[in-house]
CSV table of C-alpha atoms in Angstrom, one decimal:
chain,number,residue,atom,x,y,z
L,183,UNK,CA,-25.6,-0.2,32.3
L,184,UNK,CA,-24.1,0.1,28.6
L,185,UNK,CA,-24.4,-2.5,26.1
L,186,UNK,CA,-21.2,-4.1,24.9
L,187,UNK,CA,-20.3,-3.2,21.4
L,188,UNK,CA,-20.3,-5.8,18.8
L,189,UNK,CA,-17.8,-7.7,16.8
L,190,UNK,CA,-16.7,-6.2,13.8
L,191,UNK,CA,-18.1,-7.8,10.7
L,192,UNK,CA,-15.8,-11.1,9.6
L,193,UNK,CA,-16.3,-10.2,5.9
L,194,UNK,CA,-14.6,-6.5,6.6
L,195,UNK,CA,-12.3,-5.1,4.4
L,196,UNK,CA,-11.6,-2.0,2.7
L,197,UNK,CA,-13.8,-0.9,-0.4
L,198,UNK,CA,-13.1,1.7,-2.8
L,199,UNK,CA,-11.4,5.2,-2.1
L,200,UNK,CA,-13.4,8.1,-3.1
L,201,UNK,CA,-11.0,11.7,-4.1
L,202,UNK,CA,-12.4,15.3,-4.3
L,203,UNK,CA,-10.9,16.5,-7.7
L,204,UNK,CA,-11.1,20.1,-9.6
L,205,UNK,CA,-10.9,18.7,-13.3
L,206,UNK,CA,-12.5,15.1,-14.0
L,207,UNK,CA,-11.3,15.6,-17.7
L,208,UNK,CA,-7.4,15.9,-16.4
L,209,UNK,CA,-7.9,13.5,-13.7
L,210,UNK,CA,-9.4,10.4,-15.8
L,211,UNK,CA,-6.6,10.5,-18.1
L,212,UNK,CA,-3.9,10.3,-15.4
L,213,UNK,CA,-5.6,7.6,-13.4
L,214,UNK,CA,-6.4,5.5,-16.3
L,215,UNK,CA,-2.9,5.6,-17.6
L,216,UNK,CA,-1.0,5.2,-14.1
L,217,UNK,CA,-2.7,2.8,-12.6
L,218,UNK,CA,-4.4,0.9,-15.6
L,219,UNK,CA,-7.8,1.6,-14.4
L,220,UNK,CA,-11.1,1.6,-16.6
L,221,UNK,CA,-13.8,4.2,-15.8
L,222,UNK,CA,-17.1,1.9,-14.7
L,223,UNK,CA,-19.5,4.9,-14.7
L,224,UNK,CA,-19.5,8.0,-15.3
L,225,UNK,CA,-21.6,11.1,-14.7
L,226,UNK,CA,-21.1,13.6,-17.3
L,227,UNK,CA,-23.6,16.4,-16.1
L,228,UNK,CA,-22.2,19.8,-15.7
L,229,UNK,CA,-23.3,20.1,-12.1
L,230,UNK,CA,-22.8,16.3,-11.2
L,231,UNK,CA,-19.2,15.2,-12.5
L,232,UNK,CA,-18.0,11.8,-11.0
L,233,UNK,CA,-16.5,8.3,-12.1
L,234,UNK,CA,-16.1,4.9,-10.7
L,235,UNK,CA,-12.5,3.6,-11.7
L,236,UNK,CA,-11.5,0.0,-11.0
L,237,UNK,CA,-10.0,-3.4,-12.7
L,238,UNK,CA,-12.3,-6.3,-13.8
L,239,UNK,CA,-15.5,-5.0,-12.9
L,240,UNK,CA,-14.1,-4.2,-9.4
L,241,UNK,CA,-14.7,-0.3,-8.4
L,242,UNK,CA,-11.4,0.8,-6.6
L,243,UNK,CA,-11.5,4.6,-6.8
L,244,UNK,CA,-14.1,6.9,-7.3
L,245,UNK,CA,-13.6,10.4,-8.7
L,246,UNK,CA,-16.0,13.3,-7.9
L,247,UNK,CA,-15.8,16.8,-9.3
L,248,UNK,CA,-17.0,18.9,-6.4
L,249,UNK,CA,-14.4,22.1,-6.0
L,250,UNK,CA,-12.5,24.5,-8.1
L,251,UNK,CA,-10.0,24.4,-5.2
L,252,UNK,CA,-7.8,21.9,-3.0
L,253,UNK,CA,-8.7,20.6,-0.2
L,254,UNK,CA,-6.5,21.1,3.0
L,255,UNK,CA,-7.9,18.8,4.9
L,256,UNK,CA,-9.3,15.4,4.4
L,257,UNK,CA,-7.6,12.4,3.1
L,258,UNK,CA,-3.9,11.9,4.4
L,259,UNK,CA,-2.5,10.0,1.0
L,260,UNK,CA,-3.7,6.9,-0.9
L,261,UNK,CA,-1.6,3.8,-1.5
L,262,UNK,CA,-1.4,1.5,-3.8
L,263,UNK,CA,0.3,-2.2,-3.2
L,264,UNK,CA,1.8,-4.1,-6.3
L,265,UNK,CA,3.9,-7.2,-5.9
L,266,UNK,CA,7.3,-6.5,-7.7
L,267,UNK,CA,9.8,-3.5,-7.8
L,268,UNK,CA,9.8,-3.8,-11.8
L,269,UNK,CA,5.8,-3.0,-11.0
L,270,UNK,CA,6.9,0.4,-9.0
L,271,UNK,CA,9.5,0.9,-11.8
L,272,UNK,CA,6.9,0.8,-14.6
L,273,UNK,CA,4.0,2.8,-12.8
L,274,UNK,CA,7.4,5.3,-12.2
L,275,UNK,CA,8.6,5.5,-16.0
L,276,UNK,CA,4.9,6.2,-16.9
L,277,UNK,CA,4.6,9.2,-14.2
L,278,UNK,CA,7.9,10.6,-15.6
L,279,UNK,CA,6.6,10.5,-18.8
L,280,UNK,CA,3.5,12.5,-17.4
L,281,UNK,CA,5.7,14.8,-15.7
L,282,UNK,CA,4.7,13.8,-12.7
L,283,UNK,CA,6.0,15.7,-9.8
L,284,UNK,CA,8.2,13.0,-7.1
L,285,UNK,CA,8.1,13.9,-3.2
L,286,UNK,CA,11.3,11.7,-2.9
L,287,UNK,CA,13.5,10.5,-6.0
L,288,UNK,CA,13.1,6.9,-7.0
L,289,UNK,CA,12.1,4.2,-4.5
L,290,UNK,CA,12.5,4.9,-1.2
L,291,UNK,CA,12.0,2.2,2.0
L,292,UNK,CA,9.0,3.2,4.4
L,293,UNK,CA,11.6,3.5,7.0
L,294,UNK,CA,15.4,2.7,7.9
L,295,UNK,CA,16.0,-0.9,7.6
L,296,UNK,CA,12.6,-1.6,6.9
L,297,UNK,CA,11.8,-4.1,3.2
L,298,UNK,CA,8.8,-2.2,2.1
L,299,UNK,CA,8.9,0.7,0.2
L,300,UNK,CA,8.0,2.5,-2.9
L,301,UNK,CA,7.8,5.7,-5.0
L,302,UNK,CA,5.5,9.0,-3.7
L,303,UNK,CA,4.2,11.6,-5.9
L,304,UNK,CA,1.2,13.4,-6.2
L,305,UNK,CA,-1.8,13.5,-8.9
L,306,UNK,CA,-2.9,16.5,-11.0
L,307,UNK,CA,-4.7,17.8,-7.9
L,308,UNK,CA,-2.1,17.4,-5.4
L,309,UNK,CA,-3.7,14.6,-3.9
L,310,UNK,CA,-0.4,12.5,-2.4
L,311,UNK,CA,-0.4,8.9,-3.8
L,312,UNK,CA,2.1,5.8,-3.1
L,313,UNK,CA,2.9,2.8,-5.0
L,314,UNK,CA,4.5,0.4,-3.1
L,315,UNK,CA,6.2,-3.4,-2.4
L,316,UNK,CA,5.5,-4.8,0.6
L,317,UNK,CA,9.3,-6.5,0.5
L,318,UNK,CA,12.2,-6.0,-2.0
L,319,UNK,CA,13.2,-2.2,-0.8
L,320,UNK,CA,15.6,-3.2,1.9
L,321,UNK,CA,18.3,-0.9,1.3
L,322,UNK,CA,16.6,2.0,-0.4
L,323,UNK,CA,17.0,5.1,1.1
L,324,UNK,CA,14.8,5.7,4.1
L,325,UNK,CA,14.4,10.4,3.8
L,326,UNK,CA,12.8,10.1,7.3
L,327,UNK,CA,14.8,8.2,8.8
L,328,UNK,CA,12.5,5.7,11.3
L,329,UNK,CA,9.6,7.6,11.2
L,330,UNK,CA,7.7,6.2,8.1
L,331,UNK,CA,8.2,7.8,4.9
L,332,UNK,CA,4.3,7.4,3.9
L,333,UNK,CA,3.5,9.7,7.0
L,334,UNK,CA,5.7,12.5,6.1
L,335,UNK,CA,5.9,13.3,2.1
């Protein structure tokens, strides 16, 4: 007889996201400038470089310098939710100032007719990132048609 699974903890929520990067000195200013993260803690020892980034004392993203090459498997993409299209536009302006490569031009819907949508781009190590709004993007192009835009970039 097997024991039934225990119920999920009631307070379960997503914690921080850990990302492997190849150059912490390059990635730290990128994430600080684009997302307004503060460095909450940092390991500066040559063989153990890392940084905890967040807001108001809460860790949101951790960066780990553990490779000289980009990873082919692992994280599909990292998505950040904002409240307004104006916040997306402001983020897009910063990214353009930094010379960031976008996957699609401007705001795109998550699917044809979807109210949610955002911008899709890569960080300095090629990690796929998204900044989106849950509503307000209706009418924006949907590059993948009925398939989720965030799944195919």
